[in-house]
């Protein structure tokens, strides 16, 4: 099947999942559990949306592998073949506490390379998506390439852990930018870079389901997406992330590797 | 004139200013100047919106005093009588760089006490307003009181300066919360507290035009709004701010004053 056709199908799933998520916020008795700590939550909706995507994928693409945040793991020892990577709710803490500022993400990779990706900013009903070689869109609007510019000409997005466990290097980077922004959803932070609302997003260790979708879109749009030290990301392990336009990326990497 | 009638009139100005701001974002050649540094900007729209409000106030209430961020200062040596406090664009850096995440704010104080206040989240077309004794609303919806809860049960909003010049006390407060959020507009951060999307907002020195509108709304909604050490704010000078529900407020103050 052509990637455009797979993307059309995926878009239907993404829209349906978004609708389910918006509906779920009217439910006042959402089941919430802690995972590793009080800020690491999983709700019944994380599980329901993942199950929804998994069912669709298994029906249409029974030979594809699946990698999902909430426990759907095929035995994946390498990145060969087709792999779907799902984060049913990215920013679950915001979903619970803010009823906004979360997204639902799904991407398809082939032999380690992203071929299509969707990030749905559910509350604002903005679906960001890309198909390899065809560009990146928000709903019907094609995103423009981000012009390279310096760190000191723009804002920078970081994560809570970068604030609470701040290193001298982080401080140096942050002080050079015009200001800090922090939404609390890796997917939405990456969208901020794609839409040039921030110049860079830097964060601590993230897993494949947190980054694969943004990685595909950023790469398609010509942004630079690497580990924080400038080396390539590895979807098989956790990665400290840096995504930025080429100029800001170069400047930030030089700070993180200079000693 | 009754406060409800003044509020109806003010609402018309606020809506018109919001429309002007949304229109202005279609303008690709906005005039931008630096004020004190590259992250402290003023645009022709900051000045135009302030002038718009000032003209309306002077026409309808020629004996009221006016205090505006962009240079409209009546000789104000005390807070007696009626004073309008205006921030035409709060979050000008976001207005310029993000074309979102800024607000337009205006409040009326009488003898140092807020009697009405408007914060317009311009891009999302959400107008938050309150009239003394009548409650706080977002568009047509009345905001519910925020139930008191602990710092460790919610998110916390801070400013860029709190990240870059972080003290040990700040770090301690931030680490206790579930996570940090940072929009970059004092008005919108205060709205996050009013709508219980974050439990507290802490920031460095802010002027009357940055805080008066949120101060009025927070007070009307029963939230606690003080200087960071728990003492009352003074609109005649810069204030480090802490706004939170009563429980989180008490916990945070105890950290900031304990040594």
Short mmCIF file of C-alpha atoms in Angstrom, two decimals:
data_model
loop_
_atom_site.label_atom_id
_atom_site.label_comp_id
_atom_site.label_asym_id
_atom_site.label_seq_id
_atom_site.Cartn_x
_atom_site.Cartn_y
_atom_site.Cartn_z
CA UNK A 1 0.00 0.00 0.00
CA UNK A 2 1.23 3.49 -0.80
CA UNK A 3 2.20 5.66 2.15
CA UNK A 4 -0.47 8.24 1.18
CA UNK A 5 -3.14 5.57 1.47
CA UNK A 6 -1.80 4.33 4.81
CA UNK A 7 -1.74 7.96 5.95
CA UNK A 8 -5.38 8.45 4.95
CA UNK A 9 -6.36 5.42 6.97
CA UNK A 10 -4.21 6.50 9.92
CA UNK A 11 -5.76 9.96 9.79
CA UNK A 12 -9.20 8.37 10.33
CA UNK A 13 -7.93 6.52 13.41
CA UNK A 14 -6.25 9.67 14.74
CA UNK A 15 -9.41 11.72 14.31
CA UNK A 16 -11.51 9.04 16.01
CA UNK A 17 -9.03 8.77 18.90
CA UNK A 18 -9.07 12.57 19.27
CA UNK A 19 -12.85 12.53 19.47
CA UNK A 20 -12.73 9.80 22.13
CA UNK A 21 -10.24 11.86 24.13
CA UNK A 22 -12.31 15.05 23.94
CA UNK A 23 -15.39 13.08 25.01
CA UNK A 24 -13.48 11.48 27.89
CA UNK A 25 -12.86 14.89 29.46
CA UNK A 26 -16.58 15.17 30.18
CA UNK A 27 -16.21 12.06 32.36
CA UNK A 28 -15.74 13.15 35.94
CA UNK A 29 -14.68 9.76 37.30
CA UNK A 30 -11.62 8.95 35.21
CA UNK A 31 -9.56 6.05 36.57
CA UNK A 32 -6.01 7.23 37.21
CA UNK A 33 -3.02 5.22 38.44
CA UNK A 34 0.53 6.19 39.31
CA UNK A 35 3.27 4.44 37.36
CA UNK A 36 6.77 5.19 38.67
CA UNK A 37 5.88 8.29 40.75
CA UNK A 38 3.04 10.82 41.38
CA UNK A 39 3.86 12.79 38.24
CA UNK A 40 3.98 9.65 36.05
CA UNK A 41 0.33 8.79 35.53
CA UNK A 42 -1.62 6.39 33.38
CA UNK A 43 -5.38 6.61 32.91
CA UNK A 44 -7.91 4.21 31.53
CA UNK A 45 -7.92 6.42 28.42
CA UNK A 46 -4.17 5.92 27.79
CA UNK A 47 -4.91 2.21 27.71
CA UNK A 48 -8.13 2.50 25.71
CA UNK A 49 -6.59 4.69 23.00
CA UNK A 50 -3.55 2.44 22.68
CA UNK A 51 -5.81 -0.61 22.42
CA UNK A 52 -7.87 1.20 19.77
CA UNK A 53 -4.78 1.91 17.62
CA UNK A 54 -3.41 -1.59 18.14
CA UNK A 55 -6.67 -3.19 17.04
CA UNK A 56 -6.76 -1.09 13.86
CA UNK A 57 -3.14 -1.84 13.02
CA UNK A 58 -3.48 -5.56 13.63
CA UNK A 59 -6.58 -5.67 11.46
CA UNK A 60 -5.06 -3.83 8.49
CA UNK A 61 -1.38 -4.67 8.83
CA UNK A 62 -1.09 -7.98 10.67
CA UNK A 63 2.60 -8.39 9.82
CA UNK A 64 3.65 -4.96 11.15
CA UNK A 65 5.29 -4.68 14.56
CA UNK A 66 3.89 -2.35 17.25
CA UNK A 67 5.61 -0.40 19.99
CA UNK A 68 3.31 1.45 22.40
CA UNK A 69 3.87 3.35 25.65
CA UNK A 70 1.20 1.54 27.62
CA UNK A 71 2.47 -2.00 27.33
CA UNK A 72 2.02 -3.07 23.73
CA UNK A 73 5.45 -4.35 22.86
CA UNK A 74 6.21 -6.68 20.07
CA UNK A 75 9.53 -8.39 20.52
CA UNK A 76 11.60 -5.69 18.85
CA UNK A 77 15.30 -6.48 18.72
CA UNK A 78 16.05 -4.30 15.75
CA UNK A 79 14.29 -1.66 13.65
CA UNK A 80 13.94 -3.73 10.47
CA UNK A 81 10.60 -3.89 8.72
CA UNK A 82 7.50 -1.87 9.55
CA UNK A 83 7.09 -0.66 13.12
CA UNK A 84 4.22 1.45 14.44
CA UNK A 85 5.13 3.63 17.43
CA UNK A 86 2.27 4.88 19.59
CA UNK A 87 1.90 7.32 22.45
CA UNK A 88 -1.85 7.34 23.09
CA UNK A 89 -1.66 10.39 25.40
CA UNK A 90 1.56 12.36 25.53
CA UNK A 91 1.33 14.65 28.55
CA UNK A 92 -0.97 12.52 30.68
CA UNK A 93 -0.34 14.79 33.67
CA UNK A 94 -1.73 17.73 31.66
CA UNK A 95 -4.62 15.58 30.44
CA UNK A 96 -5.52 14.90 34.09
CA UNK A 97 -4.71 18.27 35.67
CA UNK A 98 -5.30 20.73 32.83
CA UNK A 99 -7.71 18.94 30.50
CA UNK A 100 -5.57 20.47 27.75
CA UNK A 101 -1.97 20.65 26.52
CA UNK A 102 -1.65 16.95 25.67
CA UNK A 103 -1.46 15.16 22.35
CA UNK A 104 -1.99 11.75 20.82
CA UNK A 105 0.81 10.48 18.60
CA UNK A 106 1.40 7.67 16.14
CA UNK A 107 4.09 7.07 13.53
CA UNK A 108 5.11 4.36 11.12
CA UNK A 109 8.78 3.55 10.61
CA UNK A 110 10.32 1.33 7.96
CA UNK A 111 13.80 -0.05 8.60
CA UNK A 112 14.43 2.65 11.19
CA UNK A 113 13.25 5.54 9.04
CA UNK A 114 10.00 7.43 9.63
CA UNK A 115 7.56 7.18 6.71
CA UNK A 116 4.51 8.81 8.25
CA UNK A 117 3.67 10.50 11.51
CA UNK A 118 0.74 12.16 13.28
CA UNK A 119 0.68 14.40 16.35
CA UNK A 120 -2.83 15.45 17.32
CA UNK A 121 -3.13 18.53 19.54
CA UNK A 122 -6.46 17.15 20.68
CA UNK A 123 -8.06 20.12 22.45
CA UNK A 124 -7.13 22.65 19.78
CA UNK A 125 -8.13 20.15 17.08
CA UNK A 126 -4.86 20.65 15.24
CA UNK A 127 -3.59 17.49 13.59
CA UNK A 128 0.05 17.76 12.53
CA UNK A 129 1.21 15.10 10.09
CA UNK A 130 3.85 14.27 7.57
CA UNK A 131 4.54 11.70 4.89
CA UNK A 132 8.11 11.00 3.85
CA UNK A 133 9.03 13.23 0.91
CA UNK A 134 5.64 14.99 0.89
CA UNK A 135 6.09 17.64 3.59
CA UNK A 136 4.52 18.41 6.94
CA UNK A 137 1.04 19.80 7.46
CA UNK A 138 -1.19 21.18 10.19
CA UNK A 139 -4.69 20.16 9.16
CA UNK A 140 -4.78 21.43 5.54
CA UNK A 141 -1.97 23.93 5.83
CA UNK A 142 1.57 23.03 4.76
CA UNK A 143 4.20 24.09 7.32
CA UNK A 144 6.97 26.29 6.03
CA UNK A 145 10.61 25.43 6.54
CA UNK A 146 12.06 27.09 9.64
CA UNK A 147 14.78 29.59 8.65
CA UNK A 148 18.05 28.91 10.51
CA UNK A 149 18.57 31.40 13.33
CA UNK A 150 20.62 31.78 16.50
CA UNK A 151 19.64 30.61 19.95
CA UNK A 152 19.69 34.22 21.12
CA UNK A 153 17.03 35.19 18.60
CA UNK A 154 14.35 32.88 19.92
CA UNK A 155 12.69 31.08 22.81
CA UNK A 156 13.68 27.67 24.10
CA UNK A 157 11.53 24.81 25.42
CA UNK A 158 12.79 22.54 28.17
CA UNK A 159 11.35 19.88 30.47
CA UNK A 160 10.60 19.99 34.19
CA UNK A 161 13.61 17.76 34.86
CA UNK A 162 15.83 20.28 33.10
CA UNK A 163 14.58 22.88 35.61
CA UNK A 164 14.83 20.75 38.75
CA UNK A 165 18.10 19.00 37.92
CA UNK A 166 19.61 21.91 36.12
CA UNK A 167 23.25 21.64 35.13
CA UNK A 168 25.58 24.56 34.49
CA UNK A 169 25.47 23.72 30.79
CA UNK A 170 21.69 23.88 30.70
CA UNK A 171 21.75 27.19 32.51
CA UNK A 172 24.20 28.59 30.00
CA UNK A 173 22.00 27.53 27.08
CA UNK A 174 18.83 28.80 28.70
CA UNK A 175 20.33 32.18 29.58
CA UNK A 176 21.33 32.76 25.99
CA UNK A 177 17.80 32.29 24.67
CA UNK A 178 15.21 35.07 24.85
CA UNK A 179 13.13 33.05 27.30
CA UNK A 180 12.05 29.62 28.46
CA UNK A 181 8.75 27.92 27.62
CA UNK A 182 7.45 24.68 29.10
CA UNK A 183 4.19 22.97 28.13
CA UNK A 184 4.81 19.53 29.62
CA UNK A 185 4.20 17.39 26.52
CA UNK A 186 7.20 16.32 24.43
CA UNK A 187 4.99 16.07 21.35
CA UNK A 188 3.64 19.58 21.72
CA UNK A 189 7.09 20.98 22.52
CA UNK A 190 8.35 19.46 19.26
CA UNK A 191 5.39 21.04 17.44
CA UNK A 192 6.52 24.40 18.86
CA UNK A 193 9.88 23.91 17.15
CA UNK A 194 8.25 22.78 13.89
CA UNK A 195 6.07 25.90 13.84
CA UNK A 196 8.98 28.15 14.87
CA UNK A 197 7.30 29.26 18.10
CA UNK A 198 10.42 28.16 19.94
CA UNK A 199 13.87 27.81 18.39
CA UNK A 200 14.85 24.62 20.19
CA UNK A 201 13.59 21.92 22.53
CA UNK A 202 16.03 20.27 24.89
CA UNK A 203 15.15 17.52 27.28
CA UNK A 204 16.33 14.58 29.30
CA UNK A 205 15.93 10.90 28.50
CA UNK A 206 12.93 10.10 26.36
CA UNK A 207 11.77 6.77 24.94
CA UNK A 208 10.88 5.89 21.36
CA UNK A 209 7.16 6.56 21.87
CA UNK A 210 7.93 10.10 23.11
CA UNK A 211 10.14 11.09 20.22
CA UNK A 212 9.58 8.95 17.10
CA UNK A 213 6.64 10.99 15.82
CA UNK A 214 8.35 14.36 16.32
CA UNK A 215 11.59 12.95 14.94
CA UNK A 216 9.88 11.95 11.70
CA UNK A 217 8.15 15.35 11.30
CA UNK A 218 11.23 17.39 12.23
CA UNK A 219 13.40 15.43 9.79
CA UNK A 220 10.87 15.85 7.00
CA UNK A 221 10.78 19.61 7.65
CA UNK A 222 14.59 19.91 7.57
CA UNK A 223 15.11 20.54 11.27
CA UNK A 224 17.95 18.85 13.14
CA UNK A 225 16.95 16.18 15.65
CA UNK A 226 19.70 14.43 17.59
CA UNK A 227 20.80 13.43 21.03
CA UNK A 228 21.84 16.41 23.11
CA UNK A 229 25.52 15.90 22.25
CA UNK A 230 24.75 15.98 18.54
CA UNK A 231 25.00 12.21 17.97
CA UNK A 232 22.16 10.35 16.20
CA UNK A 233 19.21 9.21 18.27
CA UNK A 234 18.65 5.51 18.84
CA UNK A 235 15.01 4.47 19.05
CA UNK A 236 15.99 1.26 20.88
CA UNK A 237 17.03 3.18 23.99
CA UNK A 238 16.31 6.36 25.97
CA UNK A 239 17.73 9.55 24.50
CA UNK A 240 18.41 13.06 25.83
CA UNK A 241 16.94 15.13 22.99
CA UNK A 242 17.82 18.30 21.12
CA UNK A 243 15.65 19.43 18.22
CA UNK A 244 16.26 22.81 16.63
CA UNK A 245 16.92 24.67 13.42
CA UNK A 246 20.41 23.99 12.08
CA UNK A 247 21.97 27.19 13.44
CA UNK A 248 20.59 27.00 17.00
CA UNK A 249 21.33 23.26 17.00
CA UNK A 250 25.01 23.86 16.23
CA UNK A 251 25.30 26.49 18.94
CA UNK A 252 23.63 24.34 21.61
CA UNK A 253 25.64 21.21 20.78
CA UNK A 254 28.87 23.20 21.05
CA UNK A 255 27.89 24.16 24.62
CA UNK A 256 26.98 20.61 25.59
CA UNK A 257 30.14 19.00 24.23
CA UNK A 258 32.71 21.69 24.88
CA UNK A 259 34.20 20.35 28.08
CA UNK B 1 -22.41 54.43 37.04
CA UNK B 2 -22.91 50.89 38.35
CA UNK B 3 -19.96 48.54 38.02
CA UNK B 4 -22.01 46.18 35.83
CA UNK B 5 -22.59 48.99 33.34
CA UNK B 6 -18.94 50.01 33.36
CA UNK B 7 -18.05 46.35 32.84
CA UNK B 8 -20.40 46.10 29.83
CA UNK B 9 -18.74 49.10 28.28
CA UNK B 10 -15.25 47.78 29.08
CA UNK B 11 -16.18 44.44 27.56
CA UNK B 12 -16.89 46.20 24.24
CA UNK B 13 -13.45 47.84 24.31
CA UNK B 14 -11.78 44.56 25.24
CA UNK B 15 -13.48 42.71 22.38
CA UNK B 16 -12.56 45.43 19.92
CA UNK B 17 -8.93 45.45 21.12
CA UNK B 18 -8.83 41.66 20.76
CA UNK B 19 -10.08 41.90 17.19
CA UNK B 20 -7.41 44.52 16.40
CA UNK B 21 -4.74 42.23 17.85
CA UNK B 22 -5.91 39.17 15.90
CA UNK B 23 -5.98 41.27 12.72
CA UNK B 24 -2.49 42.63 13.44
CA UNK B 25 -1.01 39.15 13.28
CA UNK B 26 -1.79 39.06 9.56
CA UNK B 27 0.52 42.06 9.20
CA UNK B 28 3.96 40.79 8.21
CA UNK B 29 5.82 44.06 8.80
CA UNK B 30 5.11 44.78 12.45
CA UNK B 31 7.32 47.50 13.93
CA UNK B 32 9.20 46.08 16.93
CA UNK B 33 11.60 47.86 19.30
CA UNK B 34 13.69 46.63 22.20
CA UNK B 35 13.02 48.29 25.54
CA UNK B 36 15.53 47.29 28.24
CA UNK B 37 16.93 44.18 26.51
CA UNK B 38 16.27 41.81 23.54
CA UNK B 39 13.57 39.91 25.43
CA UNK B 40 11.78 43.10 26.50
CA UNK B 41 9.97 44.23 23.37
CA UNK B 42 7.38 46.80 22.49
CA UNK B 43 5.52 46.83 19.19
CA UNK B 44 3.42 49.44 17.47
CA UNK B 45 0.41 47.35 18.58
CA UNK B 46 1.27 47.64 22.29
CA UNK B 47 1.14 51.40 21.80
CA UNK B 48 -1.94 51.38 19.57
CA UNK B 49 -3.99 49.22 21.95
CA UNK B 50 -2.99 51.28 24.96
CA UNK B 51 -3.91 54.48 23.10
CA UNK B 52 -7.24 52.90 22.15
CA UNK B 53 -8.10 52.09 25.78
CA UNK B 54 -6.90 55.48 26.98
CA UNK B 55 -9.05 57.33 24.46
CA UNK B 56 -12.14 55.35 25.52
CA UNK B 57 -11.49 55.92 29.21
CA UNK B 58 -10.84 59.63 28.80
CA UNK B 59 -14.03 60.02 26.79
CA UNK B 60 -16.28 58.18 29.26
CA UNK B 61 -14.53 58.80 32.55
CA UNK B 62 -12.54 62.02 32.24
CA UNK B 63 -11.90 62.23 35.99
CA UNK B 64 -10.45 58.69 36.34
CA UNK B 65 -6.70 58.19 36.52
CA UNK B 66 -4.89 55.85 34.12
CA UNK B 67 -1.82 53.70 34.56
CA UNK B 68 -0.58 51.89 31.43
CA UNK B 69 2.52 49.85 30.64
CA UNK B 70 3.41 51.74 27.50
CA UNK B 71 3.85 55.19 28.90
CA UNK B 72 0.42 56.43 29.90
CA UNK B 73 1.01 57.54 33.45
CA UNK B 74 -1.14 59.91 35.33
CA UNK B 75 0.61 61.40 38.30
CA UNK B 76 -0.29 58.66 40.74
CA UNK B 77 1.05 59.23 44.22
CA UNK B 78 -1.52 57.12 45.98
CA UNK B 79 -4.28 54.70 45.05
CA UNK B 80 -7.22 56.88 46.03
CA UNK B 81 -10.11 57.32 43.62
CA UNK B 82 -10.65 55.46 40.37
CA UNK B 83 -7.57 54.13 38.56
CA UNK B 84 -7.58 52.14 35.33
CA UNK B 85 -4.61 49.80 34.94
CA UNK B 86 -3.78 48.65 31.42
CA UNK B 87 -1.43 46.11 29.89
CA UNK B 88 -2.27 46.28 26.19
CA UNK B 89 -0.23 43.14 25.35
CA UNK B 90 1.01 40.98 28.21
CA UNK B 91 3.55 38.57 26.73
CA UNK B 92 4.78 40.77 23.89
CA UNK B 93 7.65 38.34 23.24
CA UNK B 94 5.08 35.59 22.61
CA UNK B 95 2.99 37.95 20.48
CA UNK B 96 6.05 38.52 18.27
CA UNK B 97 7.62 35.04 18.30
CA UNK B 98 4.63 32.74 18.73
CA UNK B 99 1.67 34.76 17.48
CA UNK B 100 -0.14 33.22 20.43
CA UNK B 101 0.07 32.91 24.22
CA UNK B 102 -0.36 36.59 25.00
CA UNK B 103 -3.25 38.50 26.52
CA UNK B 104 -4.66 41.98 26.75
CA UNK B 105 -5.58 43.18 30.23
CA UNK B 106 -7.45 46.05 31.83
CA UNK B 107 -8.80 46.59 35.34
CA UNK B 108 -10.48 49.34 37.31
CA UNK B 109 -9.50 49.93 40.93
CA UNK B 110 -11.23 52.17 43.46
CA UNK B 111 -9.23 53.30 46.46
CA UNK B 112 -6.76 50.47 45.94
CA UNK B 113 -9.36 47.74 45.57
CA UNK B 114 -10.16 46.03 42.25
CA UNK B 115 -13.76 46.55 41.15
CA UNK B 116 -13.60 45.02 37.68
CA UNK B 117 -11.01 43.26 35.59
CA UNK B 118 -10.60 41.71 32.14
CA UNK B 119 -7.92 39.37 30.82
CA UNK B 120 -8.43 38.49 27.16
CA UNK B 121 -6.67 35.35 25.91
CA UNK B 122 -6.80 36.87 22.46
CA UNK B 123 -5.97 33.93 20.20
CA UNK B 124 -8.23 31.45 21.97
CA UNK B 125 -10.95 34.14 22.19
CA UNK B 126 -11.42 33.50 25.89
CA UNK B 127 -12.29 36.65 27.82
CA UNK B 128 -11.89 36.21 31.58
CA UNK B 129 -13.55 38.88 33.67
CA UNK B 130 -14.81 39.65 37.12
CA UNK B 131 -16.86 42.27 38.88
CA UNK B 132 -16.44 42.81 42.61
CA UNK B 133 -18.91 40.64 44.49
CA UNK B 134 -20.33 39.10 41.31
CA UNK B 135 -17.84 36.30 40.59
CA UNK B 136 -15.38 35.51 37.81
CA UNK B 137 -16.31 34.31 34.35
CA UNK B 138 -14.71 32.95 31.18
CA UNK B 139 -16.95 34.21 28.38
CA UNK B 140 -20.40 33.10 29.62
CA UNK B 141 -19.21 30.43 32.03
CA UNK B 142 -18.79 31.15 35.74
CA UNK B 143 -15.50 29.86 37.14
CA UNK B 144 -15.76 27.54 40.11
CA UNK B 145 -13.85 28.17 43.31
CA UNK B 146 -10.53 26.29 43.38
CA UNK B 147 -10.56 23.69 46.17
CA UNK B 148 -7.57 24.09 48.52
CA UNK B 149 -4.90 21.47 47.81
CA UNK B 150 -1.24 20.85 48.46
CA UNK B 151 1.65 21.92 46.28
CA UNK B 152 2.53 18.27 45.74
CA UNK B 153 -0.86 17.57 44.21
CA UNK B 154 -0.51 19.99 41.32
CA UNK B 155 1.62 21.76 38.76
CA UNK B 156 3.39 25.06 39.30
CA UNK B 157 3.96 27.97 36.94
CA UNK B 158 7.11 30.05 37.15
CA UNK B 159 8.84 32.71 35.04
CA UNK B 160 11.99 32.50 32.91
CA UNK B 161 13.87 34.53 35.53
CA UNK B 162 12.94 31.93 38.14
CA UNK B 163 14.64 29.33 35.93
CA UNK B 164 17.76 31.30 35.05
CA UNK B 165 18.34 32.88 38.47
CA UNK B 166 17.08 29.97 40.43
CA UNK B 167 17.59 30.06 44.18
CA UNK B 168 17.68 27.02 46.46
CA UNK B 169 14.27 28.02 47.80
CA UNK B 170 12.76 28.09 44.34
CA UNK B 171 14.26 24.72 43.55
CA UNK B 172 12.77 23.28 46.73
CA UNK B 173 9.31 24.59 45.86
CA UNK B 174 9.53 23.42 42.26
CA UNK B 175 10.71 19.94 43.18
CA UNK B 176 7.74 19.44 45.45
CA UNK B 177 5.21 20.18 42.71
CA UNK B 178 4.23 17.55 40.14
CA UNK B 179 5.82 19.58 37.38
CA UNK B 180 6.68 23.03 36.06
CA UNK B 181 4.76 24.95 33.42
CA UNK B 182 5.81 28.21 31.77
CA UNK B 183 3.78 30.14 29.20
CA UNK B 184 5.59 33.48 29.34
CA UNK B 185 2.63 35.78 30.05
CA UNK B 186 1.90 36.74 33.66
CA UNK B 187 -1.77 37.26 32.82
CA UNK B 188 -2.16 33.81 31.29
CA UNK B 189 -0.17 32.17 34.12
CA UNK B 190 -2.60 33.74 36.59
CA UNK B 191 -5.51 32.43 34.49
CA UNK B 192 -3.98 28.95 34.85
CA UNK B 193 -4.25 29.31 38.63
CA UNK B 194 -7.81 30.66 38.41
CA UNK B 195 -8.87 27.68 36.30
CA UNK B 196 -6.95 25.22 38.50
CA UNK B 197 -4.66 24.08 35.67
CA UNK B 198 -1.73 24.92 37.88
CA UNK B 199 -1.81 25.14 41.67
CA UNK B 200 0.42 28.17 42.00
CA UNK B 201 2.25 30.85 40.07
CA UNK B 202 5.45 32.27 41.48
CA UNK B 203 7.48 34.96 39.85
CA UNK B 204 9.97 37.75 40.28
CA UNK B 205 9.31 41.48 40.39
CA UNK B 206 6.24 42.54 38.47
CA UNK B 207 4.69 45.97 38.06
CA UNK B 208 1.10 47.06 38.66
CA UNK B 209 0.09 46.57 34.98
CA UNK B 210 1.33 42.97 35.08
CA UNK B 211 -0.57 41.96 38.19
CA UNK B 212 -3.51 44.25 38.96
CA UNK B 213 -5.94 42.43 36.66
CA UNK B 214 -5.05 38.95 37.90
CA UNK B 215 -4.97 40.23 41.48
CA UNK B 216 -8.56 41.44 41.18
CA UNK B 217 -9.79 38.18 39.61
CA UNK B 218 -7.89 35.93 42.02
CA UNK B 219 -9.18 37.84 45.03
CA UNK B 220 -12.76 37.70 43.74
CA UNK B 221 -12.40 33.92 43.28
CA UNK B 222 -11.05 33.38 46.81
CA UNK B 223 -7.46 32.59 45.82
CA UNK B 224 -4.57 34.03 47.81
CA UNK B 225 -2.48 36.65 46.02
CA UNK B 226 0.46 38.16 47.88
CA UNK B 227 4.13 38.96 47.63
CA UNK B 228 6.27 35.83 47.68
CA UNK B 229 6.90 36.16 51.41
CA UNK B 230 3.17 36.27 52.12
CA UNK B 231 2.97 40.03 52.72
CA UNK B 232 0.38 42.12 50.84
CA UNK B 233 1.25 43.36 47.38
CA UNK B 234 1.74 47.07 46.81
CA UNK B 235 0.62 48.32 43.40
CA UNK B 236 2.86 51.39 43.73
CA UNK B 237 6.04 49.30 43.43
CA UNK B 238 7.41 46.08 41.89
CA UNK B 239 6.38 42.87 43.63
CA UNK B 240 7.64 39.27 43.59
CA UNK B 241 4.34 37.42 43.25
CA UNK B 242 2.78 34.27 44.65
CA UNK B 243 -0.78 33.38 43.71
CA UNK B 244 -2.24 30.04 44.74
CA UNK B 245 -5.06 28.29 46.50
CA UNK B 246 -4.92 28.80 50.27
CA UNK B 247 -3.26 25.46 51.06
CA UNK B 248 -0.49 25.59 48.44
CA UNK B 249 0.01 29.27 49.26
CA UNK B 250 0.66 28.50 52.92
CA UNK B 251 3.13 25.74 52.05
CA UNK B 252 5.07 27.87 49.59
CA UNK B 253 5.26 30.90 51.88
CA UNK B 254 6.61 28.72 54.66
CA UNK B 255 9.48 27.68 52.37
CA UNK B 256 10.25 31.24 51.28
CA UNK B 257 10.28 32.73 54.78
CA UNK B 258 11.70 29.86 56.81
CA UNK B 259 15.30 30.96 57.04
#
